[in-house]
JSON list of C-alpha atoms in Angstrom, two decimals:
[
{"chain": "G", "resi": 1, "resn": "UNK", "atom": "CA", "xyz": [-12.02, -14.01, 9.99]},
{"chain": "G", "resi": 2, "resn": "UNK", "atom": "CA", "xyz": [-12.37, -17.19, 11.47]},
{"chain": "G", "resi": 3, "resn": "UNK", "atom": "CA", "xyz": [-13.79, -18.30, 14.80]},
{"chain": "G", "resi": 4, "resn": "UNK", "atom": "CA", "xyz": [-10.87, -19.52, 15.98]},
{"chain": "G", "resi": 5, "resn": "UNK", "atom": "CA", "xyz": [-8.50, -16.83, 15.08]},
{"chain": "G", "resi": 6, "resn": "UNK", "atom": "CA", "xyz": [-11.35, -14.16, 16.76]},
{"chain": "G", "resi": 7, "resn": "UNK", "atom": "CA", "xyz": [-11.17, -16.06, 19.76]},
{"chain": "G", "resi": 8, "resn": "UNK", "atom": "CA", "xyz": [-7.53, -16.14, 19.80]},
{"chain": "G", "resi": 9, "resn": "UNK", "atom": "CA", "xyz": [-6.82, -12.61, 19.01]},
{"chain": "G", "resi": 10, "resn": "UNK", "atom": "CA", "xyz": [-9.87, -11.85, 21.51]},
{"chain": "G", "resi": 11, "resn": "UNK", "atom": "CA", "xyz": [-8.25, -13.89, 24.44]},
{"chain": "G", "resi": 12, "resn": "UNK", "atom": "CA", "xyz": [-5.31, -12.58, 24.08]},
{"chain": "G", "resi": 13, "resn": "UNK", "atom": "CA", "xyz": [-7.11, -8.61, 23.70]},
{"chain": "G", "resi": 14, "resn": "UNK", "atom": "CA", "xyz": [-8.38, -9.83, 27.40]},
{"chain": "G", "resi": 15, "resn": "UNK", "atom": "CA", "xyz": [-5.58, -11.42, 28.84]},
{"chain": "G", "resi": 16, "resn": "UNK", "atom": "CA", "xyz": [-3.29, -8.36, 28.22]},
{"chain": "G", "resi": 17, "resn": "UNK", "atom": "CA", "xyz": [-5.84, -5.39, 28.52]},
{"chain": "G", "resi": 18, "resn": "UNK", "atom": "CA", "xyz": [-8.29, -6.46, 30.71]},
{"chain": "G", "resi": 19, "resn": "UNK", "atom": "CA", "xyz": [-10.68, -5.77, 27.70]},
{"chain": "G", "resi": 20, "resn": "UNK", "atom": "CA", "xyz": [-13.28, -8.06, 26.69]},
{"chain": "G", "resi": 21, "resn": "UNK", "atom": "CA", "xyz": [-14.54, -7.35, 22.39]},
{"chain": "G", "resi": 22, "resn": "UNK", "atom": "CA", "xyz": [-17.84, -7.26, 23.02]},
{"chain": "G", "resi": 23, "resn": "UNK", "atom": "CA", "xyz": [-19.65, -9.11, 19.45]},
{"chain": "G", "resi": 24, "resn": "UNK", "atom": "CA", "xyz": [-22.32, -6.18, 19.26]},
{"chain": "G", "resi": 25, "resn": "UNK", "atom": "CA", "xyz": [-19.10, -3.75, 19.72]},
{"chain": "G", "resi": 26, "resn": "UNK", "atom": "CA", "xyz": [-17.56, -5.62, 16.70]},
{"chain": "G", "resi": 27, "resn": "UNK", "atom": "CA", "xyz": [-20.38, -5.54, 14.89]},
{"chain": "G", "resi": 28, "resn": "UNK", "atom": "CA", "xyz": [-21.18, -1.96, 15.07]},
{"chain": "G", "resi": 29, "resn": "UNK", "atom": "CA", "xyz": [-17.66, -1.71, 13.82]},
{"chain": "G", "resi": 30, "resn": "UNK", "atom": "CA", "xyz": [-18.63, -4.00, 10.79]},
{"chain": "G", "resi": 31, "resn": "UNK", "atom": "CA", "xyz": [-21.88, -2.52, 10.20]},
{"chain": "G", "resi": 32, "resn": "UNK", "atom": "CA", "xyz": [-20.28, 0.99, 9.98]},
{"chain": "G", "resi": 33, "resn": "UNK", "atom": "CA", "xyz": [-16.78, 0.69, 8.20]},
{"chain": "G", "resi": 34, "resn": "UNK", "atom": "CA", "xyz": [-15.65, 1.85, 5.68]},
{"chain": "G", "resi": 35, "resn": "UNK", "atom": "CA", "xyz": [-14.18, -0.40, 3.47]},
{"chain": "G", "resi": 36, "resn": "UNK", "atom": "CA", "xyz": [-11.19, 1.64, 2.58]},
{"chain": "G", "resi": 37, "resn": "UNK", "atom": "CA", "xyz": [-9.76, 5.23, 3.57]},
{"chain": "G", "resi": 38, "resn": "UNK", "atom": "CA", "xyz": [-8.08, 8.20, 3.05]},
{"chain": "G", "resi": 39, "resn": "UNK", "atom": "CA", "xyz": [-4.21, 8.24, 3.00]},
{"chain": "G", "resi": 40, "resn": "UNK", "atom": "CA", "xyz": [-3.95, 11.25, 5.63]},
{"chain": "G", "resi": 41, "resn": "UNK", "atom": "CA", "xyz": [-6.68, 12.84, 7.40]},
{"chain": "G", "resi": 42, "resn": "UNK", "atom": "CA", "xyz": [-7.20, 16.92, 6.57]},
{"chain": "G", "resi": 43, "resn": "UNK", "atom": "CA", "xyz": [-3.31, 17.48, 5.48]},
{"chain": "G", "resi": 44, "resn": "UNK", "atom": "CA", "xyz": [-3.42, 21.08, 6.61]},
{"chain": "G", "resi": 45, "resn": "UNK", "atom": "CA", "xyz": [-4.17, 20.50, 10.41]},
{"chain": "G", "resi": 46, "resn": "UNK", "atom": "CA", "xyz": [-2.07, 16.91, 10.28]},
{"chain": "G", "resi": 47, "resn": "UNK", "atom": "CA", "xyz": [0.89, 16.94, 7.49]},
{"chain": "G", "resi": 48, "resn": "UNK", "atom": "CA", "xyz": [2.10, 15.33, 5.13]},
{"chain": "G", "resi": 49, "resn": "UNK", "atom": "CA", "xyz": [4.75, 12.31, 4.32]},
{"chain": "G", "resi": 50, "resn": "UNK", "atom": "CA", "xyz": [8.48, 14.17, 4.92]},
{"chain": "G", "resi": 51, "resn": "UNK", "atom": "CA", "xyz": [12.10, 13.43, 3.16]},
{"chain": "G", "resi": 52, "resn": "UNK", "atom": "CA", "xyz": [14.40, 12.06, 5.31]},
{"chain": "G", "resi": 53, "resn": "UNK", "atom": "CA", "xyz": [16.60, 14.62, 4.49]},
{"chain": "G", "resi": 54, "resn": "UNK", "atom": "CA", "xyz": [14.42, 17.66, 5.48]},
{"chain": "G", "resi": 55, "resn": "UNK", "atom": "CA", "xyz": [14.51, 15.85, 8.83]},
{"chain": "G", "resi": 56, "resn": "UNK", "atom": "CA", "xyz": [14.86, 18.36, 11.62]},
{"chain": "G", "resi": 57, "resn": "UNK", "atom": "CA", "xyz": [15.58, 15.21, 14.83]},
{"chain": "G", "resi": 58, "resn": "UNK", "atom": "CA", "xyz": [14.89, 11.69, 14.94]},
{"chain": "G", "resi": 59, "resn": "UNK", "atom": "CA", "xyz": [12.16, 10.33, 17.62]},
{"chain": "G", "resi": 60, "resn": "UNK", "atom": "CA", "xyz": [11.94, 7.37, 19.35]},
{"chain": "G", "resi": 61, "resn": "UNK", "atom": "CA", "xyz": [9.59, 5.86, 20.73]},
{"chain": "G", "resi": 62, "resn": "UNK", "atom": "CA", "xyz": [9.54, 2.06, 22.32]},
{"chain": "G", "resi": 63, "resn": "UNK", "atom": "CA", "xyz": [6.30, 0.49, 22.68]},
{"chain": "G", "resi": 64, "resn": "UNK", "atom": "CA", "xyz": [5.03, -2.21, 24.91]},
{"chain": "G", "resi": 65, "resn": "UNK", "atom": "CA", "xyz": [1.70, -4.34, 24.93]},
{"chain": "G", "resi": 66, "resn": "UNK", "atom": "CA", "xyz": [-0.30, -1.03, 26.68]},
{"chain": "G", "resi": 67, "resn": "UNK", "atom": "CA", "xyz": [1.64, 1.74, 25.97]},
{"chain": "G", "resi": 68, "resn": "UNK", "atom": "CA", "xyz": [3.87, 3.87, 24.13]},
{"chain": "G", "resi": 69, "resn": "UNK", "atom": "CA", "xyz": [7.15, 5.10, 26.21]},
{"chain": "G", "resi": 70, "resn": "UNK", "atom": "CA", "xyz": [6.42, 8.47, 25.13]},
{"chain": "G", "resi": 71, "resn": "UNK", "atom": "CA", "xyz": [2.90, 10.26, 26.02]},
{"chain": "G", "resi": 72, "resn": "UNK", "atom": "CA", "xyz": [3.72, 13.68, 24.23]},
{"chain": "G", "resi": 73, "resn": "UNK", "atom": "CA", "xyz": [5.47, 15.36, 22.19]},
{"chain": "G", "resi": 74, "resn": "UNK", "atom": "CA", "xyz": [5.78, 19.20, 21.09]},
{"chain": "G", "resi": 75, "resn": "UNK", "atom": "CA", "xyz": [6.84, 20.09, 17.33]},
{"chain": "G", "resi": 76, "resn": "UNK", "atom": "CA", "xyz": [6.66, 22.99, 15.32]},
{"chain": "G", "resi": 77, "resn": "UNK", "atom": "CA", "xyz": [4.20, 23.56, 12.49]},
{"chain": "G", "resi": 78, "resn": "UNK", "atom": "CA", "xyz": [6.53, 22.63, 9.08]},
{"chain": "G", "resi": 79, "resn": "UNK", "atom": "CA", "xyz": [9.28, 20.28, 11.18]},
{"chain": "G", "resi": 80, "resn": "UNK", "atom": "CA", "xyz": [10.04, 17.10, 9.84]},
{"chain": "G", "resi": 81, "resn": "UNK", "atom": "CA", "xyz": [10.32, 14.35, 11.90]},
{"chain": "G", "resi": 82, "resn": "UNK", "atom": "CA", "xyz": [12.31, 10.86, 11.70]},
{"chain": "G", "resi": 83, "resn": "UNK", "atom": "CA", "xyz": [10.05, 8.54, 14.22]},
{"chain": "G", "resi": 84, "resn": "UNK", "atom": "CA", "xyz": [11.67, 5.21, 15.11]},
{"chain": "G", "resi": 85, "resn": "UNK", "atom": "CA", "xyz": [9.33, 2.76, 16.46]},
{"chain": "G", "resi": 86, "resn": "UNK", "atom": "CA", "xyz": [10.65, -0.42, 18.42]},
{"chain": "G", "resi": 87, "resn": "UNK", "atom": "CA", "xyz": [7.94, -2.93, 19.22]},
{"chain": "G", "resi": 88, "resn": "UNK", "atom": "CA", "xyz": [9.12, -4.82, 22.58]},
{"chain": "G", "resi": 89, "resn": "UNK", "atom": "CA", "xyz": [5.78, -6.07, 23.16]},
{"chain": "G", "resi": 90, "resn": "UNK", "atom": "CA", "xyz": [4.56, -9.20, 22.22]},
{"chain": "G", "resi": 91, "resn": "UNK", "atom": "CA", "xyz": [1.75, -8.09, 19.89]},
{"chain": "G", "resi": 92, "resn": "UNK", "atom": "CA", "xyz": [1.27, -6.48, 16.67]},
{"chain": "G", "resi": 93, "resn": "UNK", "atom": "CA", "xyz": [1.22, -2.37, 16.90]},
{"chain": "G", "resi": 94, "resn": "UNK", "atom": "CA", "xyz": [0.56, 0.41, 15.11]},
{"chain": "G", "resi": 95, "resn": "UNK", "atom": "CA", "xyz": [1.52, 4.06, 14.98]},
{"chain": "G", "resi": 96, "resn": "UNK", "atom": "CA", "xyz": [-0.93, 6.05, 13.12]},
{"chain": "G", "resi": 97, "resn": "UNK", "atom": "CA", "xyz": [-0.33, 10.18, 13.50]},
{"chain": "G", "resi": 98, "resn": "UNK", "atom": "CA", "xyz": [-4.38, 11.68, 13.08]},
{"chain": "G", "resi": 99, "resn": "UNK", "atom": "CA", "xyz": [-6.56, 13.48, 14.86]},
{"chain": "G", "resi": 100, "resn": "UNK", "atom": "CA", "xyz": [-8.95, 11.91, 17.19]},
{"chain": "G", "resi": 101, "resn": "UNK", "atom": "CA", "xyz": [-11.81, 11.80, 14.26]},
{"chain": "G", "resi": 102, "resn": "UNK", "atom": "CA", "xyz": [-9.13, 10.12, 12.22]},
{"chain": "G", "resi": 103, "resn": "UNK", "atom": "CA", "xyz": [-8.12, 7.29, 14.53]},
{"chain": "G", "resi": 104, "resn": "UNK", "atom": "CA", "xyz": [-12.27, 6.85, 15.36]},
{"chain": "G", "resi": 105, "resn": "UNK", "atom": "CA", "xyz": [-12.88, 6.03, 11.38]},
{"chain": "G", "resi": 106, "resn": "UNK", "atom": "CA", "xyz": [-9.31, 4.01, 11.13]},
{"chain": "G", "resi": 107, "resn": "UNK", "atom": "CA", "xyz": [-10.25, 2.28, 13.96]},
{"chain": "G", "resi": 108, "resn": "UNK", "atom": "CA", "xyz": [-12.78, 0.59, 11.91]},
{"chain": "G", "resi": 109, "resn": "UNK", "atom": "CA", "xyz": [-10.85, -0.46, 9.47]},
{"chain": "G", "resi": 110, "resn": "UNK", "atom": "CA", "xyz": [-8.89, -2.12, 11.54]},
{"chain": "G", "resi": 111, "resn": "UNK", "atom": "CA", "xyz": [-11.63, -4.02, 13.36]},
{"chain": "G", "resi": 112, "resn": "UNK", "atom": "CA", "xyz": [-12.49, -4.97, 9.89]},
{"chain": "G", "resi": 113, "resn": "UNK", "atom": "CA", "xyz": [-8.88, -6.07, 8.60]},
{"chain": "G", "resi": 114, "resn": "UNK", "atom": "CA", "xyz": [-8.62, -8.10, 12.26]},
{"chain": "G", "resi": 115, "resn": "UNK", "atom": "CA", "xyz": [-12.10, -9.71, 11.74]},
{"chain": "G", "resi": 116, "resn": "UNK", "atom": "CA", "xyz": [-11.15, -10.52, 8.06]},
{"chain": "G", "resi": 117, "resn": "UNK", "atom": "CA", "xyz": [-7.93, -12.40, 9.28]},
{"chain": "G", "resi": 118, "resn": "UNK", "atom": "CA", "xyz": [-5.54, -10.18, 7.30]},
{"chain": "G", "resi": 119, "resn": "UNK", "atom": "CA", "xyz": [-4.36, -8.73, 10.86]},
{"chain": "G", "resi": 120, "resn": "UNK", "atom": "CA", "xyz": [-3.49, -11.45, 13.67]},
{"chain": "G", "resi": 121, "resn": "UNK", "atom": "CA", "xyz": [-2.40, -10.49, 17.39]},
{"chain": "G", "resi": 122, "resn": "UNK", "atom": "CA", "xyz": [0.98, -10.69, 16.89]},
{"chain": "G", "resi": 123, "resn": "UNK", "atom": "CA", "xyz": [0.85, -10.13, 12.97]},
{"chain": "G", "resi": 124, "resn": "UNK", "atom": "CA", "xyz": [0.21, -9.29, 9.39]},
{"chain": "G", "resi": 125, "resn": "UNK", "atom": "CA", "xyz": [-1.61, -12.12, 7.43]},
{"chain": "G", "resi": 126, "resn": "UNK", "atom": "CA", "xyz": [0.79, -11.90, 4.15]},
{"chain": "G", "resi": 127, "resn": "UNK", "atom": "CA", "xyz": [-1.11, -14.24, 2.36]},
{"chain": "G", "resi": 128, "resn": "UNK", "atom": "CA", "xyz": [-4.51, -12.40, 3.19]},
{"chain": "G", "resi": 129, "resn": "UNK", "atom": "CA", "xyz": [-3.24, -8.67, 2.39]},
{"chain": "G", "resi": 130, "resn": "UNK", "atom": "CA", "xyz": [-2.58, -9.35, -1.03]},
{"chain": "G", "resi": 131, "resn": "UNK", "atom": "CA", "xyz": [-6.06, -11.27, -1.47]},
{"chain": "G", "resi": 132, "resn": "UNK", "atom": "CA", "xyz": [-8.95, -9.59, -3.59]},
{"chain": "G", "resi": 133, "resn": "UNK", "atom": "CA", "xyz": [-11.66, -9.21, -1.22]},
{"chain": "G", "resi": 134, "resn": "UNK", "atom": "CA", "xyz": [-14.18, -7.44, -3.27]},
{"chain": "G", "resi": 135, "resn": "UNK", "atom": "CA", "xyz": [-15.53, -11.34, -3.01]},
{"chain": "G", "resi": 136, "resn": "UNK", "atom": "CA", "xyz": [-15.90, -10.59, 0.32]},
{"chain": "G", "resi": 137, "resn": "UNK", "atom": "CA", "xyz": [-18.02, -7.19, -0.31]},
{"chain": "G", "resi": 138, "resn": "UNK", "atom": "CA", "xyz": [-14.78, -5.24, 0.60]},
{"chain": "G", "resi": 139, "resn": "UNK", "atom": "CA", "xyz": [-13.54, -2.71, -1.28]},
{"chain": "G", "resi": 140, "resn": "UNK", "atom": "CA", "xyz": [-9.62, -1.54, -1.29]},
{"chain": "G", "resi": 141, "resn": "UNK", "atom": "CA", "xyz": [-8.09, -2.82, 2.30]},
{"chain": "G", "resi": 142, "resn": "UNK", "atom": "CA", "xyz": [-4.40, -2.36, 2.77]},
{"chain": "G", "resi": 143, "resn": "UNK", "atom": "CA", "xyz": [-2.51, -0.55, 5.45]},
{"chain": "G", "resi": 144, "resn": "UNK", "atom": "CA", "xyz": [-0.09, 1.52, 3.48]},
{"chain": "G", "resi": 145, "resn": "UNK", "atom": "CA", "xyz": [-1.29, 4.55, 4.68]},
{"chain": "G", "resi": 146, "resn": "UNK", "atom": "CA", "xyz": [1.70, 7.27, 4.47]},
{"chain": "G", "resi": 147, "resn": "UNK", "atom": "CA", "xyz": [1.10, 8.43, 8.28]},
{"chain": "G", "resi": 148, "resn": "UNK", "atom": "CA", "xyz": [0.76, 5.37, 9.97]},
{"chain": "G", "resi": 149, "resn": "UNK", "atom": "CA", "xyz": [3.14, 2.03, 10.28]},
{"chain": "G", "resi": 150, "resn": "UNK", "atom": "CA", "xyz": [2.11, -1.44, 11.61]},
{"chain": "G", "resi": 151, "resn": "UNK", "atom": "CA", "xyz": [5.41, -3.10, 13.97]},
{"chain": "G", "resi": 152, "resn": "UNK", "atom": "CA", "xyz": [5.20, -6.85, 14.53]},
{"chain": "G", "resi": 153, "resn": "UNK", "atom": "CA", "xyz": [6.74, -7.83, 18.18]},
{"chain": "G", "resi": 154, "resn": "UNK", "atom": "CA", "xyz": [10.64, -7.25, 17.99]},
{"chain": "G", "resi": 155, "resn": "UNK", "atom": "CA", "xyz": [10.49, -5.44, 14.98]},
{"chain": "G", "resi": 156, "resn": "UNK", "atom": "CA", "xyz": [11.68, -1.82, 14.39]},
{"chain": "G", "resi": 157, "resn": "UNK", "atom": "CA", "xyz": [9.31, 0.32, 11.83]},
{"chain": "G", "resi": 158, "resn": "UNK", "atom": "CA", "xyz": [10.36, 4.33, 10.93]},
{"chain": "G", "resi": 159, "resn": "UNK", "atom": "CA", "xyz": [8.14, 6.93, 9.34]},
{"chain": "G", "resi": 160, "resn": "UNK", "atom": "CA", "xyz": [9.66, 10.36, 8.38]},
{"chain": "G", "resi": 161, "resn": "UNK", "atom": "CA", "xyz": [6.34, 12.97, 8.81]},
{"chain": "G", "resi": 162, "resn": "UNK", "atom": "CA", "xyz": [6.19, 16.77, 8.39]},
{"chain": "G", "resi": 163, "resn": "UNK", "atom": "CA", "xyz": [3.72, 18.83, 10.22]},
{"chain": "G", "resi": 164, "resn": "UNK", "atom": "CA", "xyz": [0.98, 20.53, 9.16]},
{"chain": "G", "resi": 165, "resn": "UNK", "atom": "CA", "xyz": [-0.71, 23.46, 10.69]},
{"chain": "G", "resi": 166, "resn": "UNK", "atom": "CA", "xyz": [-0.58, 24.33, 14.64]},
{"chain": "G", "resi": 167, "resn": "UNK", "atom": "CA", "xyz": [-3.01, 21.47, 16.01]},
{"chain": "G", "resi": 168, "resn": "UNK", "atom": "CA", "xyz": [-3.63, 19.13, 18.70]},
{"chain": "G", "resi": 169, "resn": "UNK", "atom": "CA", "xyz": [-2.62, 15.27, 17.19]},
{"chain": "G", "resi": 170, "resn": "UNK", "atom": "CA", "xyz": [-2.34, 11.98, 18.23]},
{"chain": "G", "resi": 171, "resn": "UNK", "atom": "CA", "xyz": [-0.43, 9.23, 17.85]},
{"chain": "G", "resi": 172, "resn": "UNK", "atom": "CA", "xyz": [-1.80, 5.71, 18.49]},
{"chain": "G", "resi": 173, "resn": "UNK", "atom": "CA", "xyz": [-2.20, 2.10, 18.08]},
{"chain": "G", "resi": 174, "resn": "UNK", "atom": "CA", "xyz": [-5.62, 1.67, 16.55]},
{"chain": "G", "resi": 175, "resn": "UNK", "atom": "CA", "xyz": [-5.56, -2.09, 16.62]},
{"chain": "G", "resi": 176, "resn": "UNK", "atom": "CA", "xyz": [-9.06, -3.30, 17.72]},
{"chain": "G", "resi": 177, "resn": "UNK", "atom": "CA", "xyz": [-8.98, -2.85, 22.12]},
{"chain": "G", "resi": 178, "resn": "UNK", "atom": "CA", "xyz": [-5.38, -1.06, 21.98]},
{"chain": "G", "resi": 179, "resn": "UNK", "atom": "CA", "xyz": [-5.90, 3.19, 21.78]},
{"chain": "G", "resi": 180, "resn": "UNK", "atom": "CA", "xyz": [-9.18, 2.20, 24.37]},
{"chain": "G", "resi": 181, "resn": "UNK", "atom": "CA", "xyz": [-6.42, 0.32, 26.70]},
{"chain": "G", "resi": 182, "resn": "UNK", "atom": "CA", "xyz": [-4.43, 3.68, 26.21]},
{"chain": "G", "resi": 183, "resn": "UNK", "atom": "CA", "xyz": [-1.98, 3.15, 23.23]},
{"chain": "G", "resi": 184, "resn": "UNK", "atom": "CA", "xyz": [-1.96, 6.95, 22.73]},
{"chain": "G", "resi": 185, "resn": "UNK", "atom": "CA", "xyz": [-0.20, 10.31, 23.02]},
{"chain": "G", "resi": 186, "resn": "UNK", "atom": "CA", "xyz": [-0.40, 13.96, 22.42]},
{"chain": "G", "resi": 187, "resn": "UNK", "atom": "CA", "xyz": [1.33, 15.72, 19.98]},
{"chain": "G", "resi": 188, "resn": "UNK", "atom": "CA", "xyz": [1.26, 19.49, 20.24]},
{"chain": "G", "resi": 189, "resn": "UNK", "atom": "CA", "xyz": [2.11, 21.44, 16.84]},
{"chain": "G", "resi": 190, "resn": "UNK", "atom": "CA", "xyz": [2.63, 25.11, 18.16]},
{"chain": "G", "resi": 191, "resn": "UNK", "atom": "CA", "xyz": [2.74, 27.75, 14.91]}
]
């Protein structure tokens, strides 16, 4: 990622969190990414990808530039459930269902993707997510993992997801300062 497009995204990180990307944060991240990842996280304790006609209600949630209007939710262990997400902030979002562990590892991917310039603050770099970057000693890097969704200001994203065993989830936004300014919420999967 460039300079300028760091500084942008982190000025922007400050001005509407409060949070300040610290360089030896970010390169921790770097240092320790991965440079690809799993799909979905343990399957049994989190799901997996549901039809939309197995769907048992429809969710949803609106999100704004520090939060998600919903903090938890309660679903049964097999349920399927239609999320609709409507981005009303004015920066790029994600909603990733995963554990805590999960979101920690996609987390750096993420720092990666933003510090590679395929993820902007208020978008997805089209031209840079279909790039190679094994030039750039990166391995596989997409987002087009089956339990997560990115939502670019004013757009609406859905994601249809089935539960897994009883477990305590999360959903969050796991763009680089956002689940830390608290772009997260419970969800309880009771048996």
């Amino acid at each position: 990622m460039t300079r300028t497009v760091y500084k942008t995204l982190r000025a922007a990180l400050v001005a509407c969190f409060g949070l300040a990307l610290l360089p030896g944060h970010v390169q921790a991240q770097r240092d320790h990414a991965q440079h690809g990842h799993d799909a979905a996280p343990t399957a049994a304790a989190v799901g997996h990808p549901g039809k939309a006609t197995a769907t048992t209600r429809t969710v949803q949630i609106e999100l704004g530039d520090t939060f998600f209007g919903l903090e938890k939710l309660a679903v049964k262990a097999g349920e399927t459930v239609r999320f609709v997400i409507v981005n009303k902030g004015e920066f790029l979002h994600e909603f990733n269902i995963g554990t805590p562990a999960s979101h920690a590892e996609h987390q750096k991917m993420m720092a990666m993707m933003v510090d590679h310039g395929m993820l902007t603050a208020t978008g997805i770099n089209k031209e840079m997510a279909g790039m190679d970057h094994s030039a750039m000693g990166m391995g596989h890097m997409d987002h087009k993992d089956a339990n997560s969704i990115l939502i670019e200001p004013g757009q609406t994203g859905e994601l249809v997801w089935t539960f897994g065993d009883a477990a305590t989830l999360e959903f969050a936004c796991n763009v680089p300062g956002h689940y830390e300014a608290g772009m997260v919420g419970k969800i309880s999967v009771a048996k």
